[in-house]
Every structure is written in C-alpha cells, then in structure tokens.
CSV table of N, CA, C and O in Angstrom, one decimal:
chain,number,residue,atom,x,y,z
O,25,UNK,N,54.3,1.9,9.1
O,25,UNK,CA,54.4,1.8,10.9
O,25,UNK,C,55.4,2.6,11.6
O,25,UNK,O,56.2,3.2,11.1
O,26,UNK,N,54.5,2.8,12.8
O,26,UNK,CA,55.5,3.8,13.6
O,26,UNK,C,56.6,2.9,14.7
O,26,UNK,O,55.7,2.2,15.7
O,27,UNK,N,57.7,3.3,14.9
O,27,UNK,CA,58.5,2.3,16.1
O,27,UNK,C,59.3,3.5,16.4
O,27,UNK,O,59.4,4.7,16.1
O,28,UNK,N,59.9,3.2,17.6
O,28,UNK,CA,60.6,3.8,18.2
O,28,UNK,C,62.0,3.6,18.5
O,28,UNK,O,62.4,2.1,18.9
O,29,UNK,N,63.1,4.6,17.5
O,29,UNK,CA,64.5,4.3,17.6
O,29,UNK,C,65.3,5.1,18.4
O,29,UNK,O,65.4,6.2,18.5
O,30,UNK,N,66.3,4.9,19.6
O,30,UNK,CA,66.9,5.2,20.4
O,30,UNK,C,66.0,6.6,21.0
O,30,UNK,O,66.7,8.1,20.9
O,31,UNK,N,65.0,6.3,21.3
O,31,UNK,CA,63.9,7.6,21.8
O,31,UNK,C,63.4,8.3,20.7
O,31,UNK,O,62.5,9.2,21.4
O,32,UNK,N,63.3,8.1,19.7
O,32,UNK,CA,62.8,9.1,18.5
O,32,UNK,C,62.1,8.5,17.6
O,32,UNK,O,62.1,7.2,17.1
O,33,UNK,N,60.8,9.0,17.1
O,33,UNK,CA,60.1,8.3,16.5
O,33,UNK,C,60.6,8.0,15.2
O,33,UNK,O,61.4,8.8,14.5
O,34,UNK,N,60.2,6.7,14.5
O,34,UNK,CA,60.3,6.6,13.1
O,34,UNK,C,59.6,6.2,12.1
O,34,UNK,O,58.8,4.9,12.7
O,35,UNK,N,59.6,5.8,11.0
O,35,UNK,CA,58.4,5.3,10.0
O,35,UNK,C,59.1,4.4,9.1
O,35,UNK,O,60.4,4.3,8.8
O,36,UNK,N,58.7,3.2,9.5
O,36,UNK,CA,59.0,2.1,8.4
O,36,UNK,C,57.8,1.3,7.4
O,36,UNK,O,57.1,1.5,8.2
O,37,UNK,N,58.2,0.6,6.6
O,37,UNK,CA,57.0,-0.3,6.1
O,37,UNK,C,56.8,-1.4,7.1
O,37,UNK,O,57.6,-1.8,7.8
O,38,UNK,N,55.5,-1.8,7.1
O,38,UNK,CA,54.7,-2.9,7.3
O,38,UNK,C,55.8,-4.0,7.3
O,38,UNK,O,56.3,-4.4,6.1
O,39,UNK,N,55.9,-4.7,8.5
O,39,UNK,CA,56.9,-5.9,8.1
O,39,UNK,C,58.1,-5.8,8.4
O,39,UNK,O,58.5,-6.7,7.9
O,40,UNK,N,58.9,-4.7,8.4
O,40,UNK,CA,60.1,-4.6,8.1
O,40,UNK,C,60.9,-5.2,9.0
O,40,UNK,O,60.3,-5.4,10.2
O,41,UNK,N,62.1,-6.1,8.4
O,41,UNK,CA,62.7,-6.9,9.5
O,41,UNK,C,63.6,-5.6,10.2
O,41,UNK,O,63.8,-5.0,10.2
O,42,UNK,N,63.9,-6.5,11.2
O,42,UNK,CA,65.1,-5.9,12.2
O,42,UNK,C,65.8,-5.7,11.8
O,42,UNK,O,66.4,-4.5,11.3
O,43,UNK,N,66.7,-6.6,10.4
O,43,UNK,CA,67.8,-6.5,9.7
O,43,UNK,C,67.9,-5.4,8.9
O,43,UNK,O,68.6,-4.2,8.6
O,44,UNK,N,66.8,-5.3,8.0
O,44,UNK,CA,66.3,-3.5,7.1
O,44,UNK,C,66.4,-3.1,7.7
O,44,UNK,O,66.8,-2.0,7.2
O,45,UNK,N,65.7,-2.7,9.0
O,45,UNK,CA,65.4,-1.8,9.4
O,45,UNK,C,66.6,-0.6,10.0
O,45,UNK,O,67.1,0.2,9.8
O,46,UNK,N,68.0,-1.7,10.7
O,46,UNK,CA,69.0,-1.4,10.5
O,46,UNK,C,69.9,-0.9,9.5
O,46,UNK,O,70.3,0.4,9.4
O,47,UNK,N,69.3,-1.3,8.3
O,47,UNK,CA,70.3,-1.2,7.3
O,47,UNK,C,69.6,0.2,6.7
O,47,UNK,O,70.4,0.8,6.3
O,48,UNK,N,68.3,0.2,6.8
O,48,UNK,CA,67.7,1.7,6.3
O,48,UNK,C,68.3,2.6,7.2
O,48,UNK,O,68.2,3.8,6.5
O,49,UNK,N,68.4,2.5,8.1
O,49,UNK,CA,68.5,4.0,9.2
O,49,UNK,C,70.2,3.8,9.5
O,49,UNK,O,70.5,5.0,9.8
O,50,UNK,N,71.0,3.1,8.6
O,50,UNK,CA,72.2,3.5,8.4
O,50,UNK,C,73.2,3.1,9.8
O,50,UNK,O,74.3,3.6,9.7
O,51,UNK,N,72.5,2.0,10.6
O,51,UNK,CA,73.7,1.5,10.9
O,51,UNK,C,75.2,0.1,10.8
O,51,UNK,O,74.3,-0.8,9.9
O,52,UNK,N,75.6,0.3,11.4
O,52,UNK,CA,76.9,-1.0,11.1
O,52,UNK,C,76.4,-1.9,11.6
O,52,UNK,O,76.6,-2.1,13.1
O,53,UNK,N,75.7,-3.0,11.3
O,53,UNK,CA,75.4,-4.1,11.9
O,53,UNK,C,76.7,-4.9,12.5
O,53,UNK,O,76.3,-5.7,13.6
O,54,UNK,N,77.5,-4.6,12.1
O,54,UNK,CA,78.7,-5.6,12.7
O,54,UNK,C,79.5,-4.7,13.9
O,54,UNK,O,80.0,-5.2,14.9
O,55,UNK,N,78.7,-3.6,14.1
O,55,UNK,CA,79.4,-2.7,15.4
O,55,UNK,C,78.2,-2.0,16.6
O,55,UNK,O,78.0,-1.1,16.9
O,56,UNK,N,77.2,-3.1,16.6
O,56,UNK,CA,75.7,-2.5,17.3
O,56,UNK,C,75.5,-4.0,17.8
O,56,UNK,O,75.7,-4.6,17.8
O,57,UNK,N,74.5,-3.5,18.9
O,57,UNK,CA,73.7,-4.1,19.9
O,57,UNK,C,72.5,-3.6,19.7
O,57,UNK,O,72.7,-2.7,20.0
O,58,UNK,N,71.6,-4.5,19.9
O,58,UNK,CA,70.1,-4.0,19.6
O,58,UNK,C,69.3,-4.4,21.0
O,58,UNK,O,69.5,-5.8,20.8
O,59,UNK,N,68.5,-4.1,21.3
O,59,UNK,CA,67.6,-3.7,22.2
O,59,UNK,C,66.1,-4.1,21.8
O,59,UNK,O,65.9,-2.5,21.2
O,60,UNK,N,65.3,-5.2,21.9
O,60,UNK,CA,64.1,-4.8,21.4
O,60,UNK,C,62.9,-4.9,22.5
O,60,UNK,O,63.1,-6.0,23.3
O,61,UNK,N,62.5,-3.5,22.5
O,61,UNK,CA,60.9,-4.1,24.0
O,61,UNK,C,62.0,-4.4,25.0
O,61,UNK,O,61.2,-5.6,25.6
O,62,UNK,N,62.9,-4.0,25.3
O,62,UNK,CA,63.9,-4.2,26.5
O,62,UNK,C,64.3,-5.3,26.7
O,62,UNK,O,64.6,-6.2,27.5
O,63,UNK,N,64.7,-6.2,25.6
O,63,UNK,CA,65.2,-7.7,25.3
O,63,UNK,C,66.3,-7.8,24.5
O,63,UNK,O,66.2,-7.1,23.3
O,64,UNK,N,67.8,-8.0,24.9
O,64,UNK,CA,68.8,-7.9,23.7
O,64,UNK,C,68.6,-9.0,23.1
O,64,UNK,O,68.3,-10.1,22.9
O,65,UNK,N,69.0,-8.7,21.6
O,65,UNK,CA,68.4,-9.6,20.4
O,65,UNK,C,69.7,-10.0,19.5
O,65,UNK,O,70.4,-9.4,19.7
O,66,UNK,N,70.1,-11.1,19.7
O,66,UNK,CA,70.6,-11.6,19.4
O,66,UNK,C,70.9,-11.7,17.8
O,66,UNK,O,70.1,-11.7,17.0
O,67,UNK,N,72.1,-11.5,17.2
O,67,UNK,CA,72.4,-10.9,15.5
O,67,UNK,C,71.8,-12.1,14.6
O,67,UNK,O,71.3,-11.7,13.7
O,68,UNK,N,72.1,-13.2,15.2
O,68,UNK,CA,71.6,-14.4,14.2
O,68,UNK,C,70.3,-14.3,13.9
O,68,UNK,O,69.8,-15.1,13.1
O,69,UNK,N,69.6,-13.9,14.2
O,69,UNK,CA,67.8,-13.9,14.4
O,69,UNK,C,67.9,-12.4,13.8
O,69,UNK,O,66.2,-12.7,13.5
O,70,UNK,N,68.3,-11.3,13.7
O,70,UNK,CA,68.0,-10.3,13.4
O,70,UNK,C,66.8,-10.5,11.9
O,70,UNK,O,66.0,-9.9,11.8
O,71,UNK,N,67.3,-11.0,10.9
O,71,UNK,CA,66.8,-11.4,9.9
O,71,UNK,C,65.5,-11.8,10.0
O,71,UNK,O,64.5,-11.7,8.8
O,72,UNK,N,65.1,-12.2,11.0
O,72,UNK,CA,63.7,-13.4,11.4
O,72,UNK,C,62.5,-12.5,12.2
O,72,UNK,O,61.7,-13.1,12.2
O,73,UNK,N,62.9,-11.4,12.3
O,73,UNK,CA,61.7,-10.6,13.5
O,73,UNK,C,61.7,-9.1,12.5
O,73,UNK,O,62.4,-9.0,12.3
O,74,UNK,N,60.1,-9.8,12.5
O,74,UNK,CA,59.5,-8.5,11.8
O,74,UNK,C,59.1,-7.7,12.7
O,74,UNK,O,58.6,-7.8,13.9
O,75,UNK,N,59.5,-6.6,12.9
O,75,UNK,CA,59.0,-5.4,14.0
O,75,UNK,C,57.7,-5.1,13.6
O,75,UNK,O,56.5,-5.5,12.4
O,76,UNK,N,57.0,-4.7,14.9
O,76,UNK,CA,55.5,-4.4,14.8
O,76,UNK,C,55.3,-3.0,15.1
O,76,UNK,O,56.4,-2.4,15.9
O,77,UNK,N,54.0,-2.3,14.8
O,77,UNK,CA,53.7,-1.0,15.2
O,77,UNK,C,54.1,-1.1,16.3
O,77,UNK,O,53.8,-1.6,17.5
O,78,UNK,N,54.8,0.7,17.2
O,78,UNK,CA,55.0,0.8,18.4
O,78,UNK,C,56.2,0.1,19.3
O,78,UNK,O,56.5,0.4,20.2
O,79,UNK,N,56.7,-1.0,18.4
O,79,UNK,CA,58.1,-1.8,18.5
O,79,UNK,C,59.1,-0.2,19.3
O,79,UNK,O,59.1,0.6,18.9
O,80,UNK,N,60.0,-0.7,20.2
O,80,UNK,CA,60.9,0.0,20.6
O,80,UNK,C,62.3,-0.3,20.7
O,80,UNK,O,62.5,-1.4,21.1
O,81,UNK,N,63.5,0.1,20.2
O,81,UNK,CA,64.5,-0.4,19.8
O,81,UNK,C,65.6,1.0,20.7
O,81,UNK,O,65.2,1.8,20.5
O,82,UNK,N,66.4,0.2,20.7
O,82,UNK,CA,67.3,0.6,20.9
O,82,UNK,C,68.8,0.5,20.9
O,82,UNK,O,69.4,-1.2,20.8
O,83,UNK,N,69.4,1.0,20.2
O,83,UNK,CA,70.8,0.3,19.1
O,83,UNK,C,72.1,1.4,19.7
O,83,UNK,O,72.0,2.6,20.1
O,84,UNK,N,72.7,0.4,20.8
O,84,UNK,CA,74.2,0.8,20.9
O,84,UNK,C,75.0,0.3,19.9
O,84,UNK,O,75.2,-0.3,19.5
O,85,UNK,N,76.2,1.6,19.9
O,85,UNK,CA,77.0,1.4,18.5
O,85,UNK,C,78.3,1.1,19.6
O,85,UNK,O,78.3,2.0,20.7
O,86,UNK,N,79.3,0.4,19.3
O,86,UNK,CA,80.6,0.5,20.0
O,86,UNK,C,81.8,1.7,19.5
O,86,UNK,O,81.7,1.7,17.6
O,87,UNK,N,82.4,1.8,19.7
O,87,UNK,CA,83.4,3.0,19.6
O,87,UNK,C,84.7,2.8,19.9
O,87,UNK,O,84.6,3.0,21.2
O,88,UNK,N,85.4,3.0,19.3
O,88,UNK,CA,86.7,2.3,19.2
O,88,UNK,C,87.4,3.6,19.9
O,88,UNK,O,87.3,5.0,19.9
O,89,UNK,N,88.4,3.5,20.6
O,89,UNK,CA,89.7,4.2,21.4
O,89,UNK,C,89.6,4.0,22.6
O,89,UNK,O,89.1,3.4,23.0
O,90,UNK,N,90.5,5.1,23.2
O,90,UNK,CA,90.8,5.0,24.8
O,90,UNK,C,90.5,6.3,25.7
O,90,UNK,O,90.0,6.8,25.5
C-alpha cells in the first residue's frame, strides 16, 4: 500500500502498524513525534494502529544542541 511520509510517497506492507512502519523506515521511536492525518498520535498506541492506503504521516525528530 502507498502512504505519504514527510511529503514523500512510501510503499508499505498491507496492515503495517505505525510502530512497524517507523522501525522499517529507520526512525528512532525514542526521538520522534508522529502526526497521522493531521492528528498527533501518542506513542503508547503506535503498535495498535494499522496504517491504511493514503495515510499521511509527518514524523518530527528531535535534535540536540544549542
């Protein structure tokens, strides 16, 4: 299935979880915030969310430094 991650098309397995998607795309789950279809998703429910065709993800990473 096709989804959009940070404005770019991405291909995922059908029924991929949000948590699995982030891991497969190399995101550090400890250092990101995720918005799914314009709603912020709490980390504790990432494993329970099955992505669907056309979903739009925005993944924001925290960067240390001053």
